[in-house]
Amino acid sequence: MIKILINQIKLINKLVNHHTFHNVITVVILLQAIVLALETFLEFKSYIYLFEYINTLILTIFIIEAILKMVALYPQPYKYFKDGWNILDFFIIVISLVPFTGGFTTVARLIRLLRITRLTNRSKEMSVMVMTIVKSLPSMV
């Protein structure tokens, strides 16, 4: 029984560290960014229920990803929180689960959009672009 459990954990570890898994998560991040962008256009307001469904599906995928990553670190799942990207993801998941209304809805959407910063570790050009945006935020405010 324990040997089966250990083999399953090894399999999950192999899965979460596989490049295809990372590529799928990247596509989901990009899909979320597209949906968040489309939600802001008045022309797409009639699709709000579709966007809510897609956002729920995306959030579910990110919750499953976090759980799988923690399970892959068994017997030390707390190591999940030693990676800054995992902390950011977990924070975004928690914020996404909190129902917001009014002006806080926009803030919650912007926080979910922070997940795109995860893509910066895949591309030097993207990293430079994100850092430029971050540095320009104070002057925008």
PDB file of N, CA, C and O in Angstrom, residues 99-141:
ATOM      1  N   PRO A  99     -15.445  36.550  -2.748  1.00  0.00           N
ATOM      2  CA  PRO A  99     -16.367  37.302  -3.609  1.00  0.00           C
ATOM      3  C   PRO A  99     -16.221  38.811  -3.380  1.00  0.00           C
ATOM      4  O   PRO A  99     -16.292  39.288  -2.250  1.00  0.00           O
ATOM      5  N   PHE A 100     -15.976  39.538  -4.450  1.00  0.00           N
ATOM      6  CA  PHE A 100     -15.824  40.989  -4.378  1.00  0.00           C
ATOM      7  C   PHE A 100     -16.977  41.658  -5.105  1.00  0.00           C
ATOM      8  O   PHE A 100     -17.514  41.121  -6.070  1.00  0.00           O
ATOM      9  N   THR A 101     -17.330  42.841  -4.644  1.00  0.00           N
ATOM     10  CA  THR A 101     -18.352  43.636  -5.320  1.00  0.00           C
ATOM     11  C   THR A 101     -17.860  45.062  -5.460  1.00  0.00           C
ATOM     12  O   THR A 101     -16.927  45.485  -4.781  1.00  0.00           O
ATOM     13  N   GLY A 102     -18.506  45.790  -6.345  1.00  0.00           N
ATOM     14  CA  GLY A 102     -18.169  47.198  -6.522  1.00  0.00           C
ATOM     15  C   GLY A 102     -16.769  47.403  -7.057  1.00  0.00           C
ATOM     16  O   GLY A 102     -16.306  46.691  -7.933  1.00  0.00           O
ATOM     17  N   GLY A 103     -16.070  48.388  -6.502  1.00  0.00           N
ATOM     18  CA  GLY A 103     -14.729  48.752  -6.939  1.00  0.00           C
ATOM     19  C   GLY A 103     -13.699  47.675  -6.683  1.00  0.00           C
ATOM     20  O   GLY A 103     -12.684  47.617  -7.357  1.00  0.00           O
ATOM     21  N   PHE A 104     -13.963  46.819  -5.714  1.00  0.00           N
ATOM     22  CA  PHE A 104     -13.006  45.760  -5.404  1.00  0.00           C
ATOM     23  C   PHE A 104     -12.947  44.694  -6.493  1.00  0.00           C
ATOM     24  O   PHE A 104     -11.980  43.960  -6.601  1.00  0.00           O
ATOM     25  N   THR A 105     -13.993  44.616  -7.323  1.00  0.00           N
ATOM     26  CA  THR A 105     -14.006  43.651  -8.415  1.00  0.00           C
ATOM     27  C   THR A 105     -12.864  43.929  -9.385  1.00  0.00           C
ATOM     28  O   THR A 105     -12.178  43.019  -9.823  1.00  0.00           O
ATOM     29  N   THR A 106     -12.656  45.195  -9.692  1.00  0.00           N
ATOM     30  CA  THR A 106     -11.571  45.580 -10.601  1.00  0.00           C
ATOM     31  C   THR A 106     -10.223  45.236  -9.991  1.00  0.00           C
ATOM     32  O   THR A 106      -9.336  44.713 -10.677  1.00  0.00           O
ATOM     33  N   VAL A 107     -10.067  45.491  -8.710  1.00  0.00           N
ATOM     34  CA  VAL A 107      -8.815  45.164  -8.019  1.00  0.00           C
ATOM     35  C   VAL A 107      -8.571  43.656  -8.063  1.00  0.00           C
ATOM     36  O   VAL A 107      -7.456  43.205  -8.334  1.00  0.00           O
ATOM     37  N   ALA A 108      -9.617  42.880  -7.831  1.00  0.00           N
ATOM     38  CA  ALA A 108      -9.485  41.415  -7.864  1.00  0.00           C
ATOM     39  C   ALA A 108      -9.075  40.944  -9.255  1.00  0.00           C
ATOM     40  O   ALA A 108      -8.233  40.051  -9.390  1.00  0.00           O
ATOM     41  N   ARG A 109      -9.644  41.561 -10.290  1.00  0.00           N
ATOM     42  CA  ARG A 109      -9.267  41.195 -11.665  1.00  0.00           C
ATOM     43  C   ARG A 109      -7.803  41.526 -11.922  1.00  0.00           C
ATOM     44  O   ARG A 109      -7.073  40.753 -12.536  1.00  0.00           O
ATOM     45  N   LEU A 110      -7.362  42.679 -11.461  1.00  0.00           N
ATOM     46  CA  LEU A 110      -5.963  43.064 -11.656  1.00  0.00           C
ATOM     47  C   LEU A 110      -5.026  42.107 -10.923  1.00  0.00           C
ATOM     48  O   LEU A 110      -3.957  41.772 -11.430  1.00  0.00           O
ATOM     49  N   ILE A 111      -5.428  41.672  -9.741  1.00  0.00           N
ATOM     50  CA  ILE A 111      -4.606  40.727  -8.989  1.00  0.00           C
ATOM     51  C   ILE A 111      -4.515  39.404  -9.741  1.00  0.00           C
ATOM     52  O   ILE A 111      -3.444  38.806  -9.836  1.00  0.00           O
ATOM     53  N   ARG A 112      -5.627  38.949 -10.320  1.00  0.00           N
ATOM     54  CA  ARG A 112      -5.588  37.713 -11.103  1.00  0.00           C
ATOM     55  C   ARG A 112      -4.697  37.872 -12.320  1.00  0.00           C
ATOM     56  O   ARG A 112      -4.044  36.927 -12.754  1.00  0.00           O
ATOM     57  N   LEU A 113      -4.654  39.087 -12.857  1.00  0.00           N
ATOM     58  CA  LEU A 113      -3.817  39.347 -14.017  1.00  0.00           C
ATOM     59  C   LEU A 113      -2.326  39.254 -13.670  1.00  0.00           C
ATOM     60  O   LEU A 113      -1.491  39.035 -14.543  1.00  0.00           O
ATOM     61  N   LEU A 114      -2.000  39.394 -12.383  1.00  0.00           N
ATOM     62  CA  LEU A 114      -0.603  39.256 -11.955  1.00  0.00           C
ATOM     63  C   LEU A 114      -0.018  37.891 -12.309  1.00  0.00           C
ATOM     64  O   LEU A 114       1.194  37.747 -12.407  1.00  0.00           O
ATOM     65  N   ARG A 115      -0.890  36.907 -12.500  1.00  0.00           N
ATOM     66  CA  ARG A 115      -0.403  35.572 -12.828  1.00  0.00           C
ATOM     67  C   ARG A 115       0.411  35.586 -14.124  1.00  0.00           C
ATOM     68  O   ARG A 115       1.283  34.746 -14.323  1.00  0.00           O
ATOM     69  N   ILE A 116       0.149  36.556 -14.980  1.00  0.00           N
ATOM     70  CA  ILE A 116       0.902  36.658 -16.235  1.00  0.00           C
ATOM     71  C   ILE A 116       2.378  36.859 -15.955  1.00  0.00           C
ATOM     72  O   ILE A 116       3.221  36.460 -16.749  1.00  0.00           O
ATOM     73  N   THR A 117       2.698  37.457 -14.813  1.00  0.00           N
ATOM     74  CA  THR A 117       4.113  37.667 -14.492  1.00  0.00           C
ATOM     75  C   THR A 117       4.872  36.352 -14.403  1.00  0.00           C
ATOM     76  O   THR A 117       6.087  36.339 -14.525  1.00  0.00           O
ATOM     77  N   ARG A 118       4.146  35.242 -14.206  1.00  0.00           N
ATOM     78  CA  ARG A 118       4.799  33.932 -14.190  1.00  0.00           C
ATOM     79  C   ARG A 118       5.471  33.616 -15.504  1.00  0.00           C
ATOM     80  O   ARG A 118       6.428  32.848 -15.560  1.00  0.00           O
ATOM     81  N   LEU A 119       4.957  34.191 -16.556  1.00  0.00           N
ATOM     82  CA  LEU A 119       5.528  33.926 -17.874  1.00  0.00           C
ATOM     83  C   LEU A 119       6.902  34.557 -18.026  1.00  0.00           C
ATOM     84  O   LEU A 119       7.643  34.214 -18.943  1.00  0.00           O
ATOM     85  N   THR A 120       7.251  35.487 -17.136  1.00  0.00           N
ATOM     86  CA  THR A 120       8.539  36.169 -17.259  1.00  0.00           C
ATOM     87  C   THR A 120       9.715  35.239 -17.040  1.00  0.00           C
ATOM     88  O   THR A 120      10.800  35.512 -17.543  1.00  0.00           O
ATOM     89  N   ASN A 121       9.499  34.160 -16.300  1.00  0.00           N
ATOM     90  CA  ASN A 121      10.626  33.254 -16.101  1.00  0.00           C
ATOM     91  C   ASN A 121      10.860  32.374 -17.327  1.00  0.00           C
ATOM     92  O   ASN A 121      11.794  31.610 -17.375  1.00  0.00           O
ATOM     93  N   ARG A 122      10.033  32.501 -18.347  1.00  0.00           N
ATOM     94  CA  ARG A 122      10.197  31.741 -19.580  1.00  0.00           C
ATOM     95  C   ARG A 122      10.894  32.559 -20.670  1.00  0.00           C
ATOM     96  O   ARG A 122      11.436  32.003 -21.605  1.00  0.00           O
ATOM     97  N   SER A 123      10.852  33.885 -20.535  1.00  0.00           N
ATOM     98  CA  SER A 123      11.379  34.728 -21.601  1.00  0.00           C
ATOM     99  C   SER A 123      12.062  35.961 -21.014  1.00  0.00           C
ATOM    100  O   SER A 123      11.470  36.681 -20.216  1.00  0.00           O
ATOM    101  N   LYS A 124      13.283  36.208 -21.448  1.00  0.00           N
ATOM    102  CA  LYS A 124      14.019  37.379 -20.974  1.00  0.00           C
ATOM    103  C   LYS A 124      13.330  38.663 -21.446  1.00  0.00           C
ATOM    104  O   LYS A 124      13.220  39.619 -20.695  1.00  0.00           O
ATOM    105  N   GLU A 125      12.835  38.657 -22.693  1.00  0.00           N
ATOM    106  CA  GLU A 125      12.149  39.841 -23.228  1.00  0.00           C
ATOM    107  C   GLU A 125      10.897  40.152 -22.405  1.00  0.00           C
ATOM    108  O   GLU A 125      10.608  41.307 -22.101  1.00  0.00           O
ATOM    109  N   MET A 126      10.151  39.112 -22.041  1.00  0.00           N
ATOM    110  CA  MET A 126       8.935  39.300 -21.246  1.00  0.00           C
ATOM    111  C   MET A 126       9.299  39.833 -19.863  1.00  0.00           C
ATOM    112  O   MET A 126       8.609  40.693 -19.327  1.00  0.00           O
ATOM    113  N   SER A 127      10.393  39.349 -19.310  1.00  0.00           N
ATOM    114  CA  SER A 127      10.846  39.813 -18.001  1.00  0.00           C
ATOM    115  C   SER A 127      11.170  41.298 -18.043  1.00  0.00           C
ATOM    116  O   SER A 127      10.789  42.051 -17.150  1.00  0.00           O
ATOM    117  N   VAL A 128      11.856  41.740 -19.088  1.00  0.00           N
ATOM    118  CA  VAL A 128      12.199  43.154 -19.239  1.00  0.00           C
ATOM    119  C   VAL A 128      10.929  43.990 -19.374  1.00  0.00           C
ATOM    120  O   VAL A 128      10.796  45.058 -18.760  1.00  0.00           O
ATOM    121  N   MET A 129       9.971  43.491 -20.136  1.00  0.00           N
ATOM    122  CA  MET A 129       8.722  44.213 -20.342  1.00  0.00           C
ATOM    123  C   MET A 129       7.949  44.368 -19.029  1.00  0.00           C
ATOM    124  O   MET A 129       7.465  45.455 -18.702  1.00  0.00           O
ATOM    125  N   VAL A 130       7.842  43.291 -18.271  1.00  0.00           N
ATOM    126  CA  VAL A 130       7.113  43.342 -16.995  1.00  0.00           C
ATOM    127  C   VAL A 130       7.817  44.285 -16.024  1.00  0.00           C
ATOM    128  O   VAL A 130       7.170  45.080 -15.334  1.00  0.00           O
ATOM    129  N   MET A 131       9.142  44.224 -15.959  1.00  0.00           N
ATOM    130  CA  MET A 131       9.876  45.118 -15.061  1.00  0.00           C
ATOM    131  C   MET A 131       9.668  46.579 -15.462  1.00  0.00           C
ATOM    132  O   MET A 131       9.543  47.448 -14.598  1.00  0.00           O
ATOM    133  N   THR A 132       9.605  46.862 -16.753  1.00  0.00           N
ATOM    134  CA  THR A 132       9.352  48.226 -17.223  1.00  0.00           C
ATOM    135  C   THR A 132       7.971  48.694 -16.780  1.00  0.00           C
ATOM    136  O   THR A 132       7.818  49.831 -16.307  1.00  0.00           O
ATOM    137  N   ILE A 133       6.985  47.830 -16.903  1.00  0.00           N
ATOM    138  CA  ILE A 133       5.621  48.174 -16.480  1.00  0.00           C
ATOM    139  C   ILE A 133       5.588  48.413 -14.979  1.00  0.00           C
ATOM    140  O   ILE A 133       4.997  49.389 -14.511  1.00  0.00           O
ATOM    141  N   VAL A 134       6.223  47.536 -14.217  1.00  0.00           N
ATOM    142  CA  VAL A 134       6.237  47.688 -12.753  1.00  0.00           C
ATOM    143  C   VAL A 134       6.892  48.997 -12.357  1.00  0.00           C
ATOM    144  O   VAL A 134       6.415  49.716 -11.469  1.00  0.00           O
ATOM    145  N   LYS A 135       8.010  49.339 -12.996  1.00  0.00           N
ATOM    146  CA  LYS A 135       8.719  50.579 -12.662  1.00  0.00           C
ATOM    147  C   LYS A 135       7.934  51.812 -13.055  1.00  0.00           C
ATOM    148  O   LYS A 135       8.095  52.875 -12.464  1.00  0.00           O
ATOM    149  N   SER A 136       7.060  51.691 -14.057  1.00  0.00           N
ATOM    150  CA  SER A 136       6.286  52.849 -14.501  1.00  0.00           C
ATOM    151  C   SER A 136       4.984  53.028 -13.708  1.00  0.00           C
ATOM    152  O   SER A 136       4.343  54.073 -13.803  1.00  0.00           O
ATOM    153  N   LEU A 137       4.598  52.050 -12.916  1.00  0.00           N
ATOM    154  CA  LEU A 137       3.346  52.139 -12.141  1.00  0.00           C
ATOM    155  C   LEU A 137       3.278  53.358 -11.234  1.00  0.00           C
ATOM    156  O   LEU A 137       2.250  54.027 -11.189  1.00  0.00           O
ATOM    157  N   PRO A 138       4.342  53.671 -10.473  1.00  0.00           N
ATOM    158  CA  PRO A 138       4.234  54.850  -9.589  1.00  0.00           C
ATOM    159  C   PRO A 138       3.911  56.142 -10.338  1.00  0.00           C
ATOM    160  O   PRO A 138       3.116  56.946  -9.868  1.00  0.00           O
ATOM    161  N   SER A 139       4.487  56.327 -11.516  1.00  0.00           N
ATOM    162  CA  SER A 139       4.202  57.542 -12.265  1.00  0.00           C
ATOM    163  C   SER A 139       2.790  57.534 -12.837  1.00  0.00           C
ATOM    164  O   SER A 139       2.181  58.594 -13.026  1.00  0.00           O
ATOM    165  N   MET A 140       2.232  56.359 -13.102  1.00  0.00           N
ATOM    166  CA  MET A 140       0.854  56.254 -13.581  1.00  0.00           C
ATOM    167  C   MET A 140      -0.132  56.648 -12.500  1.00  0.00           C
ATOM    168  O   MET A 140      -1.161  57.258 -12.779  1.00  0.00           O
ATOM    169  N   VAL A 141       0.165  56.235 -11.277  1.00  0.00           N
ATOM    170  CA  VAL A 141      -0.734  56.517 -10.161  1.00  0.00           C
ATOM    171  C   VAL A 141      -0.772  58.002  -9.909  1.00  0.00           C
ATOM    172  O   VAL A 141      -1.786  58.623  -9.753  1.00  0.00           O
TER     173      VAL A 141
END
